[in-house]
Amino acid sequence: MEVTSSKPVTLSQVKDILEKREKDEIGEFGYEQQQTAEHAKKFVKHSSKEDEAMIKEIMKNKKINLETAIKIVDTLPKTTETLKTILLRDKIELTEEELNEIQKIIG
């Protein structure tokens, strides 16, 4: 199988894709897909639409790219310190006000 394109998706979107594939009965899942499906079912907290809305709101801050917004929505950090850790990976520095705004969005 050849990869023709790729794009970052949220864990809830992964869950939806795998559930659709399972319903359409397009072959059996391999080990990795089965593990991914179980992980998604266990940890998804919102619907894809809710996640997309949160991502849009987070990305209103131009410092935050799509991949980082997805990571924030997938992990839903409870504290500002945890959020800072996620942002640090991409060398993004936000003010306390900006951090609080993101916490409100995902809260």
mmCIF file of C-alpha atoms in Angstrom:
data_model
loop_
_atom_site.group_PDB
_atom_site.id
_atom_site.type_symbol
_atom_site.label_atom_id
_atom_site.label_comp_id
_atom_site.label_asym_id
_atom_site.label_seq_id
_atom_site.Cartn_x
_atom_site.Cartn_y
_atom_site.Cartn_z
ATOM 1 C CA MET A 1 0.000 0.000 0.000
ATOM 2 C CA GLU A 2 1.353 3.402 -0.962
ATOM 3 C CA VAL A 3 0.723 6.541 1.073
ATOM 4 C CA THR A 4 -0.586 9.240 -1.257
ATOM 5 C CA SER A 5 -1.237 11.925 1.349
ATOM 6 C CA SER A 6 -1.319 12.469 5.069
ATOM 7 C CA LYS A 7 -2.787 14.983 7.480
ATOM 8 C CA PRO A 8 -2.924 15.223 11.247
ATOM 9 C CA VAL A 9 -6.183 14.067 12.839
ATOM 10 C CA THR A 10 -7.549 13.973 16.353
ATOM 11 C CA LEU A 11 -7.977 10.768 18.281
ATOM 12 C CA SER A 12 -11.761 11.135 17.940
ATOM 13 C CA GLN A 13 -11.366 11.283 14.147
ATOM 14 C CA VAL A 14 -9.194 8.153 14.284
ATOM 15 C CA LYS A 15 -11.949 6.451 16.261
ATOM 16 C CA ASP A 16 -14.563 7.498 13.678
ATOM 17 C CA ILE A 17 -12.417 6.306 10.755
ATOM 18 C CA LEU A 18 -11.764 2.920 12.351
ATOM 19 C CA GLU A 19 -15.419 2.466 13.369
ATOM 20 C CA LYS A 20 -16.527 3.256 9.808
ATOM 21 C CA ARG A 21 -13.988 0.827 8.422
ATOM 22 C CA GLU A 22 -15.181 -1.821 10.865
ATOM 23 C CA LYS A 23 -18.836 -1.285 9.842
ATOM 24 C CA ASP A 24 -17.947 -1.406 6.148
ATOM 25 C CA GLU A 25 -16.143 -4.673 6.855
ATOM 26 C CA ILE A 26 -13.108 -3.789 4.752
ATOM 27 C CA GLY A 27 -11.043 -6.724 5.923
ATOM 28 C CA GLU A 28 -9.902 -7.499 9.430
ATOM 29 C CA PHE A 29 -7.859 -5.099 11.488
ATOM 30 C CA GLY A 30 -4.192 -5.841 11.887
ATOM 31 C CA TYR A 31 -2.651 -5.837 15.350
ATOM 32 C CA GLU A 32 -1.717 -2.134 15.217
ATOM 33 C CA GLN A 33 -5.164 -1.065 14.020
ATOM 34 C CA GLN A 34 -6.857 -3.156 16.702
ATOM 35 C CA GLN A 35 -4.672 -1.615 19.407
ATOM 36 C CA THR A 36 -5.324 1.868 18.009
ATOM 37 C CA ALA A 37 -9.092 1.284 17.943
ATOM 38 C CA GLU A 38 -9.059 0.083 21.559
ATOM 39 C CA HIS A 39 -6.948 3.059 22.635
ATOM 40 C CA ALA A 40 -9.271 5.492 20.847
ATOM 41 C CA LYS A 41 -12.395 3.963 22.393
ATOM 42 C CA LYS A 42 -10.824 4.153 25.836
ATOM 43 C CA PHE A 43 -9.504 7.727 25.713
ATOM 44 C CA VAL A 44 -11.758 9.771 23.403
ATOM 45 C CA LYS A 45 -13.635 12.323 25.508
ATOM 46 C CA HIS A 46 -15.489 14.346 22.821
ATOM 47 C CA SER A 47 -17.036 13.872 19.411
ATOM 48 C CA SER A 48 -15.101 14.784 16.279
ATOM 49 C CA LYS A 49 -17.287 17.859 15.825
ATOM 50 C CA GLU A 50 -16.582 19.076 19.351
ATOM 51 C CA ASP A 51 -12.859 18.513 18.812
ATOM 52 C CA GLU A 52 -12.934 20.420 15.509
ATOM 53 C CA ALA A 53 -14.683 23.357 17.193
ATOM 54 C CA MET A 54 -12.065 23.434 19.975
ATOM 55 C CA ILE A 55 -9.229 23.258 17.435
ATOM 56 C CA LYS A 56 -10.683 26.207 15.509
ATOM 57 C CA GLU A 57 -10.929 28.250 18.690
ATOM 58 C CA ILE A 58 -7.395 27.362 19.793
ATOM 59 C CA MET A 59 -5.978 28.194 16.363
ATOM 60 C CA LYS A 60 -7.389 31.711 16.537
ATOM 61 C CA ASN A 61 -4.126 32.275 18.363
ATOM 62 C CA LYS A 62 -1.798 32.496 15.357
ATOM 63 C CA LYS A 63 1.149 31.137 17.356
ATOM 64 C CA ILE A 64 -0.455 27.699 17.514
ATOM 65 C CA ASN A 65 -0.311 25.399 14.485
ATOM 66 C CA LEU A 66 -2.716 22.591 13.633
ATOM 67 C CA GLU A 67 -0.550 19.792 14.991
ATOM 68 C CA THR A 68 -0.150 21.506 18.354
ATOM 69 C CA ALA A 69 -3.862 22.315 18.567
ATOM 70 C CA ILE A 70 -4.664 18.651 17.911
ATOM 71 C CA LYS A 71 -2.218 17.526 20.604
ATOM 72 C CA ILE A 72 -3.863 19.935 23.075
ATOM 73 C CA VAL A 73 -7.354 18.660 22.228
ATOM 74 C CA ASP A 74 -6.275 15.009 22.395
ATOM 75 C CA THR A 75 -4.595 15.357 25.784
ATOM 76 C CA LEU A 76 -6.906 17.969 27.363
ATOM 77 C CA PRO A 77 -4.292 19.170 29.868
ATOM 78 C CA LYS A 78 -5.817 19.925 33.259
ATOM 79 C CA THR A 79 -3.194 22.416 34.371
ATOM 80 C CA THR A 80 -1.426 25.368 32.804
ATOM 81 C CA GLU A 81 1.902 23.678 33.536
ATOM 82 C CA THR A 82 0.930 20.630 31.492
ATOM 83 C CA LEU A 83 -0.264 22.894 28.680
ATOM 84 C CA LYS A 84 3.080 24.731 28.760
ATOM 85 C CA THR A 85 4.863 21.382 28.414
ATOM 86 C CA ILE A 86 2.909 20.589 25.252
ATOM 87 C CA LEU A 87 3.658 24.035 23.832
ATOM 88 C CA LEU A 88 7.322 23.790 24.749
ATOM 89 C CA ARG A 89 7.772 20.887 22.331
ATOM 90 C CA ASP A 90 7.072 23.305 19.454
ATOM 91 C CA LYS A 91 8.875 26.203 21.134
ATOM 92 C CA ILE A 92 5.639 28.180 21.540
ATOM 93 C CA GLU A 93 5.546 30.771 24.297
ATOM 94 C CA LEU A 94 2.203 32.199 25.371
ATOM 95 C CA THR A 95 1.225 34.784 27.936
ATOM 96 C CA GLU A 96 -0.693 33.738 31.042
ATOM 97 C CA GLU A 97 -3.805 35.288 29.479
ATOM 98 C CA GLU A 98 -3.386 33.189 26.316
ATOM 99 C CA LEU A 99 -2.817 30.045 28.376
ATOM 100 C CA ASN A 100 -5.917 30.737 30.441
ATOM 101 C CA GLU A 101 -7.948 31.274 27.271
ATOM 102 C CA ILE A 102 -6.918 27.848 25.970
ATOM 103 C CA GLN A 103 -7.755 26.286 29.349
ATOM 104 C CA LYS A 104 -11.264 27.822 29.083
ATOM 105 C CA ILE A 105 -11.719 26.405 25.576
ATOM 106 C CA ILE A 106 -10.775 22.860 26.542
ATOM 107 C CA GLY A 107 -12.203 23.027 30.053
#
